[in-house]
Every structure is written in structure tokens, then in C-alpha cells.
Tab-separated table of C-alpha atoms and ligand atoms in Angstrom:
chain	number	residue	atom	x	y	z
A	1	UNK	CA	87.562	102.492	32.136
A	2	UNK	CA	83.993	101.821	31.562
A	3	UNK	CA	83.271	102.662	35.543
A	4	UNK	CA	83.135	105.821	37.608
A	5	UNK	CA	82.623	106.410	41.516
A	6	UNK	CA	80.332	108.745	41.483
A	7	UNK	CA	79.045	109.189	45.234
A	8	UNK	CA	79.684	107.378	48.489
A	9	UNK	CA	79.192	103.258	47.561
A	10	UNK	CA	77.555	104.227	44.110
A	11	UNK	CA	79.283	103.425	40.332
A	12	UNK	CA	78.360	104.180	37.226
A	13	UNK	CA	78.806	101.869	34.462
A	14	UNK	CA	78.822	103.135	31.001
A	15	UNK	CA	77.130	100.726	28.986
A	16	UNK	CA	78.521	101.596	25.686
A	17	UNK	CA	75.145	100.302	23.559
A	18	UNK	CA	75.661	99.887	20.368
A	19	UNK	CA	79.074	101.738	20.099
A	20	UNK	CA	76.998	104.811	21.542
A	21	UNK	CA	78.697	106.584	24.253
A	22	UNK	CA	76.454	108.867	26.810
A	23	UNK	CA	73.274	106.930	25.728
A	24	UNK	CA	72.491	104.549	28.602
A	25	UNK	CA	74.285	103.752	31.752
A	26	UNK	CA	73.487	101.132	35.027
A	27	UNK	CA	74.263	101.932	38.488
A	28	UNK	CA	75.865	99.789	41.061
A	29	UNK	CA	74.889	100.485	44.846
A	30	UNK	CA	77.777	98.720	46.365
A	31	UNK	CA	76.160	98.169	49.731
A	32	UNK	CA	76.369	94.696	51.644
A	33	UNK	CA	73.210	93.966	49.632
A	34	UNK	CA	74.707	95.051	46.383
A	35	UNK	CA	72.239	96.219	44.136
A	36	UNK	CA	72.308	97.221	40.266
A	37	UNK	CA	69.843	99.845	39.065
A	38	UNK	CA	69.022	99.238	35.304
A	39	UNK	CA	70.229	96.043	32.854
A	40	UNK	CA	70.029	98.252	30.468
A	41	UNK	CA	69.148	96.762	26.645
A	42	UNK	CA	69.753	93.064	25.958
A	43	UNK	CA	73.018	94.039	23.556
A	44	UNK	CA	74.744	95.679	25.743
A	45	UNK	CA	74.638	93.130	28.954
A	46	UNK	CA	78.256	91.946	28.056
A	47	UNK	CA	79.288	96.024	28.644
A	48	UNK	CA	77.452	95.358	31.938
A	49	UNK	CA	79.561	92.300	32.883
A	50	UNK	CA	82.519	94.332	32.196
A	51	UNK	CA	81.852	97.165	34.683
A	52	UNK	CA	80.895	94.565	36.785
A	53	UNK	CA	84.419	92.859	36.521
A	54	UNK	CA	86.375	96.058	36.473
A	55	UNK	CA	84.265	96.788	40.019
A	56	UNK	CA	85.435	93.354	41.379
A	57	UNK	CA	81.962	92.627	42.046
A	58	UNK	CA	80.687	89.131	42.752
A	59	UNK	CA	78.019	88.197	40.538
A	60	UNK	CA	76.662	86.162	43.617
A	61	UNK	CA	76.523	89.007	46.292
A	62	UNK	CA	74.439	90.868	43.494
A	63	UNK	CA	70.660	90.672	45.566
A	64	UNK	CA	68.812	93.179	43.389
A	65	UNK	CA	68.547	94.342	39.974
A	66	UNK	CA	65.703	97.434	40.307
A	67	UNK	CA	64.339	98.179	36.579
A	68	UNK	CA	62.636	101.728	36.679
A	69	UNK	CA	60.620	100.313	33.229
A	70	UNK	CA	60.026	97.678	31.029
A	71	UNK	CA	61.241	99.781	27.802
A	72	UNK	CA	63.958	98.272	26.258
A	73	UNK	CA	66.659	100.445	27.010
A	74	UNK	CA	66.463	99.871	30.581
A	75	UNK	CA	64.792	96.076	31.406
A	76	UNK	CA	65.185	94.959	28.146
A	77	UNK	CA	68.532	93.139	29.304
A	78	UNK	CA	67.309	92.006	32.306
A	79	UNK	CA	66.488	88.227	31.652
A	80	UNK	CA	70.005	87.774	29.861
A	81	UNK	CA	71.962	89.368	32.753
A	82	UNK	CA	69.808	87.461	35.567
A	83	UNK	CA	71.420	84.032	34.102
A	84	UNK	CA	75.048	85.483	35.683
A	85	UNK	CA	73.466	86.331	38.863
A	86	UNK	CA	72.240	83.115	40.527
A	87	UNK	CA	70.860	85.009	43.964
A	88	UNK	CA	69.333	88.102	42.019
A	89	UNK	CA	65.933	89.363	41.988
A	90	UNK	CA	64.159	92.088	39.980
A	91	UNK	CA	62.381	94.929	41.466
A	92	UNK	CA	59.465	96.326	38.855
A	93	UNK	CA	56.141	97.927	38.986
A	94	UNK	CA	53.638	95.082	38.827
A	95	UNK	CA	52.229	96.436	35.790
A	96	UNK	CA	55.455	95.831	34.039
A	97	UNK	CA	55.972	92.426	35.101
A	98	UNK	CA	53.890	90.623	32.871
A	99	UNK	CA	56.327	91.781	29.690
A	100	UNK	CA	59.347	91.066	32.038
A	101	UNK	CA	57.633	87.448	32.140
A	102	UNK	CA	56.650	87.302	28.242
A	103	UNK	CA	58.662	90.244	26.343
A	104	UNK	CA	56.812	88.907	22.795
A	105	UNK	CA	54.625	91.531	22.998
A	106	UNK	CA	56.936	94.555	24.109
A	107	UNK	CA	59.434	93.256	21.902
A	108	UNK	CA	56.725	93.392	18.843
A	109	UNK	CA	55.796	97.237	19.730
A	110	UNK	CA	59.389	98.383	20.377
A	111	UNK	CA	59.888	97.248	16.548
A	112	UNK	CA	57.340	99.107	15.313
A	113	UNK	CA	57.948	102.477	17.826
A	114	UNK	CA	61.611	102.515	17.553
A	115	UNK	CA	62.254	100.749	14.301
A	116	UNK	CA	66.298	100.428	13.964
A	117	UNK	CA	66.709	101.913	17.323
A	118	UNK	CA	64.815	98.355	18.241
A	119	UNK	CA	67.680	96.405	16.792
A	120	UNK	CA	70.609	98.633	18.356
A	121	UNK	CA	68.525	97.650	21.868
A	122	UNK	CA	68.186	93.760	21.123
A	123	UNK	CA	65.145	91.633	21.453
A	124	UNK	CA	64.631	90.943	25.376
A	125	UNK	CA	64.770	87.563	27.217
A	126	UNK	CA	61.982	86.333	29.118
A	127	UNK	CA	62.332	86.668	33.198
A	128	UNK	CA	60.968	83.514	35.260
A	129	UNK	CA	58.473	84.621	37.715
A	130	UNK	CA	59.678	83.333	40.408
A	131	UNK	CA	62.861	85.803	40.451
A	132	UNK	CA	59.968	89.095	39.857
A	133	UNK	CA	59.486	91.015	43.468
A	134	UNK	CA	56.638	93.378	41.958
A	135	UNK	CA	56.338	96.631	43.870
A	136	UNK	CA	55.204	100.097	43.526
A	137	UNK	CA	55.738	101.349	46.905
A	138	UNK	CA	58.212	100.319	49.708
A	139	UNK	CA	61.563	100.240	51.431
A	140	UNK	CA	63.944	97.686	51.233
A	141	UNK	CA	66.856	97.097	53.768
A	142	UNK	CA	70.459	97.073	51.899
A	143	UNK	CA	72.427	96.055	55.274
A	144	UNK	CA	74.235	98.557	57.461
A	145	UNK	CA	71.520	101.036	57.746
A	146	UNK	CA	71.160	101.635	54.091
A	147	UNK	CA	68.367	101.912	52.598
A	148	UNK	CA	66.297	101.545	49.065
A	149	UNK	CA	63.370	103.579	48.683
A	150	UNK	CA	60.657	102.082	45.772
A	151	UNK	CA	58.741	105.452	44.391
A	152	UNK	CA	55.894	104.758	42.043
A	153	UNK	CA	56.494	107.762	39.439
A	154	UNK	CA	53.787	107.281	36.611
A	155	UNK	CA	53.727	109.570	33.458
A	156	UNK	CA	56.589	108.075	31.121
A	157	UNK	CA	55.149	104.621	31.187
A	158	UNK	CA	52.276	103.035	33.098
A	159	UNK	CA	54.386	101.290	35.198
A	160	UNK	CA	57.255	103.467	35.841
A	161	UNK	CA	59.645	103.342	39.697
A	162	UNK	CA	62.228	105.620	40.618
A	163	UNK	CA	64.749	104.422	43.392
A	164	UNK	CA	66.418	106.627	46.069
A	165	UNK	CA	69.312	105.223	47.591
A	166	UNK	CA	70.170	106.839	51.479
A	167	UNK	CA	73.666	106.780	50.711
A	168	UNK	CA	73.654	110.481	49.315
A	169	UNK	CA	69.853	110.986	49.382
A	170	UNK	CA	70.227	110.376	45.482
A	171	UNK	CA	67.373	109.489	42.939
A	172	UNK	CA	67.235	106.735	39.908
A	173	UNK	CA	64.394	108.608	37.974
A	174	UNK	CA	64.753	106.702	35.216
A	175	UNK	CA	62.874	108.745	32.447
A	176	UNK	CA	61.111	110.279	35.057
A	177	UNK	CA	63.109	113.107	34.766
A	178	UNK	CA	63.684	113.425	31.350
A	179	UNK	CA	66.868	112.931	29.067
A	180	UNK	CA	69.975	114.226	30.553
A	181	UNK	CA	72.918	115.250	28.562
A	182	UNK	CA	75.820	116.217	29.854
A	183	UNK	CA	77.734	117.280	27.641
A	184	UNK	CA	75.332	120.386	27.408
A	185	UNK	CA	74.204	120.055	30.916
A	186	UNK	CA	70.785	120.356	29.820
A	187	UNK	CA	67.393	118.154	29.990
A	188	UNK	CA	65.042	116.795	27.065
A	189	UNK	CA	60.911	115.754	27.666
A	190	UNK	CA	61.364	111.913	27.061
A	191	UNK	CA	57.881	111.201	26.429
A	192	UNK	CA	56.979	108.533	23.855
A	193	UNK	CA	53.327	107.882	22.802
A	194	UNK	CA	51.515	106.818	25.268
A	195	UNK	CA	52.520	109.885	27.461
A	196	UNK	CA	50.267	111.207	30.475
A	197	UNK	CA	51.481	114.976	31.620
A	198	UNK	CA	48.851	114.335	34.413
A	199	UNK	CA	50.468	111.820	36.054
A	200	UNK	CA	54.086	113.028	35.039
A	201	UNK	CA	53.561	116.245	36.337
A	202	UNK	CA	52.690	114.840	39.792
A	203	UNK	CA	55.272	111.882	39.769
A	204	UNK	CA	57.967	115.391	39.395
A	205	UNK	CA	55.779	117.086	42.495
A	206	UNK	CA	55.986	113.748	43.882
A	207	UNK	CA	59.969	113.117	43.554
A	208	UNK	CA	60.600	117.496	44.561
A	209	UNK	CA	58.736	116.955	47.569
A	210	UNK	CA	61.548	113.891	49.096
A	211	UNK	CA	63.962	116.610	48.245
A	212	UNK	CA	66.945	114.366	46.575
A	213	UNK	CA	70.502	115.853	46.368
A	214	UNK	CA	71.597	114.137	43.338
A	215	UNK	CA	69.510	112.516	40.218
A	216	UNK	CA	71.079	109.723	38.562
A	217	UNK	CA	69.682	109.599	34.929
A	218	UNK	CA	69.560	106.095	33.235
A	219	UNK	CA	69.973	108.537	29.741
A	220	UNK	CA	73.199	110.080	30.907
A	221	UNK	CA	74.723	110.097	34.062
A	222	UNK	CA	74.801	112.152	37.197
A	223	UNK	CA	73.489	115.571	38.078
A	224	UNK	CA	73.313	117.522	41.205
A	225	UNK	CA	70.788	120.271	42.062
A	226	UNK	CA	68.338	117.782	41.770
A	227	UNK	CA	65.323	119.889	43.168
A	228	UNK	CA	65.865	122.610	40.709
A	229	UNK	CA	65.817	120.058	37.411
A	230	UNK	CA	62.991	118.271	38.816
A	231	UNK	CA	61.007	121.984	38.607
A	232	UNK	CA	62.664	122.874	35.460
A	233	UNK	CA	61.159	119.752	33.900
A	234	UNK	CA	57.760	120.641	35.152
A	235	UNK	CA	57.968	124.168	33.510
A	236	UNK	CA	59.030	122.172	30.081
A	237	UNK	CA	56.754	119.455	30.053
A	238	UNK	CA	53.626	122.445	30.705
A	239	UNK	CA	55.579	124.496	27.664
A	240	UNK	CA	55.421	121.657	25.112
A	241	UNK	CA	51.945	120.496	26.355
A	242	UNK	CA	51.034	123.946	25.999
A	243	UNK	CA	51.950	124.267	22.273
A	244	UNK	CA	50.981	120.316	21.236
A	245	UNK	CA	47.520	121.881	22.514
A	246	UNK	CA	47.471	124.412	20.351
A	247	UNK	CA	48.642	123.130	17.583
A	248	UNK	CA	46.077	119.908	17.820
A	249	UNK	CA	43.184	122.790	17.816
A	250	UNK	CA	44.267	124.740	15.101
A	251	UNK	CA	45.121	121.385	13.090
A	252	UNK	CA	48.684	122.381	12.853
A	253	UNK	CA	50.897	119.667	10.723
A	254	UNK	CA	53.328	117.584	12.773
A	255	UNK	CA	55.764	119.666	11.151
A	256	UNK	CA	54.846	122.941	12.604
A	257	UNK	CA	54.204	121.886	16.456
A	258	UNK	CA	57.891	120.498	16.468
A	259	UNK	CA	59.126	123.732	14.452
A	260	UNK	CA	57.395	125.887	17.076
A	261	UNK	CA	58.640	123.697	20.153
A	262	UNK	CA	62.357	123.685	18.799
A	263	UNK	CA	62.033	127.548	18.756
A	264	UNK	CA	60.222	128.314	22.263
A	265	UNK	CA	61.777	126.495	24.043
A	266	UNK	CA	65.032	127.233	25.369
A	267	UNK	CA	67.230	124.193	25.518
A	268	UNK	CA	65.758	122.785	21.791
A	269	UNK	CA	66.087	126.590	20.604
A	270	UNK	CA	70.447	126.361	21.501
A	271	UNK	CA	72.012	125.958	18.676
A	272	UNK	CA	74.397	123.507	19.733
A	273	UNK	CA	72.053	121.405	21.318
A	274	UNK	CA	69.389	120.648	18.202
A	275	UNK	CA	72.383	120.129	15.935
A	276	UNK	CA	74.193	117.330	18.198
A	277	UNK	CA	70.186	115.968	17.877
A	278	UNK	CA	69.794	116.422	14.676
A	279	UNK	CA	72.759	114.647	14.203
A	280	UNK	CA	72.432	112.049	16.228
A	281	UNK	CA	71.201	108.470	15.190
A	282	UNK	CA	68.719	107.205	18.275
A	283	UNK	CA	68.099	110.735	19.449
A	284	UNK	CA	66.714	112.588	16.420
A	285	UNK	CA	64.261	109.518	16.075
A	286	UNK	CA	63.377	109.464	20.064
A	287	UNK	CA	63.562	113.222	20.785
A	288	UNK	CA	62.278	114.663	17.226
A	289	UNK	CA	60.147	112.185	16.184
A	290	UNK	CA	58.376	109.942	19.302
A	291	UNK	CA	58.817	112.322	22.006
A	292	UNK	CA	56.783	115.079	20.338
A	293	UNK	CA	53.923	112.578	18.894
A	294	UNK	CA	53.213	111.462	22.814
A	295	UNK	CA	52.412	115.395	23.603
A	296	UNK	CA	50.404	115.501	20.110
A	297	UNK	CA	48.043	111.984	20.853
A	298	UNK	CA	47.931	113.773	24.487
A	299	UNK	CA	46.529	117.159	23.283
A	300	UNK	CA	44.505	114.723	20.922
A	301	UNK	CA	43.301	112.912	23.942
A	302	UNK	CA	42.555	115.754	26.176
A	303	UNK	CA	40.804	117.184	23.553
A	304	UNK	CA	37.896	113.811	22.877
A	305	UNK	CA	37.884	113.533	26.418
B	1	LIG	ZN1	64.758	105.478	28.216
């Protein structure tokens, strides 16, 4: 089974990408507007399809496909899967529409961010305009008194949404929230070069203060307690900020602000948890590598400006 129930109307589809289980997943809000919440990347639409057949879901009833970003592991897909779903239309942050239009350019950068990881993704499909809704703010009706709430949550990316669905007052943070993992039950910063703590610190205040039950993480799955994650990601993202700081004025080496992040704080510092990261091929590149250069060019930043 590639799909799970996981709330009232709402699956989970595991999208499997690049044989990599608990990696990426999409969402399916099976209201009479049936929505999907992330394509995910382009190579692993034909996962998508799958969930979408085990579901018994009619590609034509599908009305919106809500992308929380443009990064490849959750749009990238979105132009290939939109040729299944004839009455679809995209919800994104109009800042991320133009690459949804023409990916050339996103494609280019994710090749030379990501490397591999790039190819494990696939290179994205262009998106005709007129199938774009671009939003940043908004409700939208899903039939029956449901609702989808459009939250511009900035930080990540420059264009990043969350979605709350009414069904069980649950939140799509995308990497918003950070990197779930459940098989720890623990949270990773997720926050690639070019990260703002500014504006992710008040997207978190921002998403704490609609008080959501659940979060549904596009990197893995669901987790309740919501409220509480949201504030421990706040404490993290200060923690890490607080050392890339240092580190940038004392002209530590790369080396030694991850060293000295892996050991303060206290998810990296489990012993369990760096070793599955360590081990693991996307997430010691995005985690160990990209995540802690965006606090580094921040500190570097902060420190010009
Ligand atoms: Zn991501």
C-alpha cells in the first residue's frame, strides 16, 4: 500500500522517490473539491498516479494541486502530473510562478545546489499559465463547508505557502516547519542558502498563532502536537543561528560551525539520529552540507548589513 488515511477525508501518499522511502510524500484532501497538496519531484509523478489509483480517485474531480514551493521536491512534478488532470489548477505564491511557467532556470540552480540529489528529483516540466491561480493569502471553498486556508509563510524560500485544511484544523507547512522524521520523531532546520531566520521565525509565530492540531510535513508524514513543534523549531532555528553567528565572527571553518551545531544541539547531538544522516544519501548532502551553509551566508549577511 503506498496510501494511508491519516485524518478525517485526508491520505497520504508515499511517493517512494527514487527508491527512497520516508523522503517525500503528497496529500490528498478528499473533499467534493478534491485537492492534492504537493506533486512532489518530476520522477516520482508515476508513484503519485498510483496512490491516486489505489484511492479510486478521478483524475477529473481533482480541482487543485496547492504547491507550498517551487523547489523540486515538492512542484518540481507539477507540470508532468497536470497533463492527467484535465480540470486542475495550481495554487503557488506568485513569486514562484514564474519558474512554475519556465523551470530552465530553477532547474539550472537545483543542479548546481543539489548536484545528484538534482537527478534523483528529475528536471521539471513547464506549467501553462493559464492553469497558475497565484496567491499568497486567501480561502478557498472545497464544497460542504470545507475549507482551504492559503498562509503566506516566508523564510525557507521567497515564495513559500502553507495550507490548513478545516477538516482536522491540520497544517501543510511544507518546509516551513522543518524536516520531520518519524522514525525518530524528531525535527531538522531545512534551510538551504538563501535562508532568512527573520522571516522564518515569524512565518512559525505566524502558523502557532492559528493554533493547528496536526502538521502534515511534505519531508515525512504526519505529526500531532503541532503547537509545541512549531515552538520547538523556533528555539532550534535561534540555536543554530546563534552558533553560525559566532562562528562567522570568529572566522570559524565550515567544519567547526557544523561540528559545534551537531554537538549543541539536541536532536543532531542523538546518536542515532546523526548516524541514520550520516548515512543517508539526500540527507547528509541537504541536512550536513546546504542546510548549515544557509545559516553561515545568513550570519554572513547579517553581519555586512
Ligand atoms: Zn523540501
Amino acid at each position: 500500500m503506498r496510501t494511508k488515511e491519516i485524518g478525517k477525508k485526508l491520505f497520504q501518499i508515499e511517493l517512494e522517490t527514487g527508491g527512497f522511502k520516508n523522503l517525500i510524500c503528497s496529500y490528498v484532501i478528499n473533499s467534493p473539491k478534491i485537492t492534492l497538496v504537493e506533486s512532489g519531484p518530476t520522477s516520482s509523478v508515476p508513484n503519485l498516479v498510483s496512490g491516486l489509483n489505489e484511492l479510486d480517485i478521478r483524475f477529473e474531480d481533482i480541482q487543485y494541486l496547492c504547491i507550498t514551493h517551487v523547489h523540486l521536491d515538492h512542484g518540481g512534478g507539477a507540470g508532468t502530473l497536470l497533463k492527467l488532470l484535465p480540470n486542475a489548477k495550481v495554487l503557488v505564491h506568485p513569486n514562484g510562478m514564474p519558474h512554475l511557467i519556465n523551470p530552465s532556470r530553477l532547474w539550472q540552480s537545483a543542479q548546481t545546489v543539489l548536484g545528484f540529489v538534482s537527478e534523483i528529483f528529475g528536471k521539471p516540466e513547464p506549467v501553462s499559465k493559464e492553469r497558475i491561480i497565484p496567491i499568497s493569502d486567501g480561502t478557498f471553498d472545497l464544497g460542504n463547508d470545507a475549507k482551504l486556508t492559503v498562509i503566506e509563510t516566508l523564510g525557507h524560500a521567497s515564495h513559500n505557502l502553507s495550507f490548513q485544511e478545516s477538516y482536522n484544523n491540520g497544517v501543510f507547512p511544507g518546509d516551513t516547519a522543518g524536516t520531520y522524521f518519524p522514525e525518530f520523531d524528531v525535527v531538522i532546520p531545512t534551510t538551504p542558502p538563501p535562508f532568512r531566520l527573520d522571516m522564518a521565525l515569524a512565518s512559525l509565530t505566524k502558523l502557532i498563532s492559528i493554533q493547528p492540531t496536526v502538521l502534515y510535513y511534505s519531508h515525512f508524514g504526519k505529526a500531532t502536537d503541532a503547537v509545541q513543534l512549531l515552538k520547538d523549531y523556533k528555539v532550534q532555528l535561534e540555536l543554530w543561528a546563534k552558533i553560525a553567528e559566532e562562528g562567522v565572527k570568529n572566522n570559524w571553518s565550515p567544519e567547526e560551525i557544523r561540528n559545534r551545531i551537531v554537538n549543541e544541539d539536541k536532536v543532531m547531538s542523538k546518536t542515532s539520529v546523526l548516524a541514520f544522516i550520516r548515512s543517508h544519501r539526500i540527507y547528509s548532502k541537504t541536512v550536513l552540507e546546504n542546510c548549515i551553509r544557509g545559516f553561515v551566508e545568513y550570519a554572513k549577511h547579517k553581519q555586512l548589513s
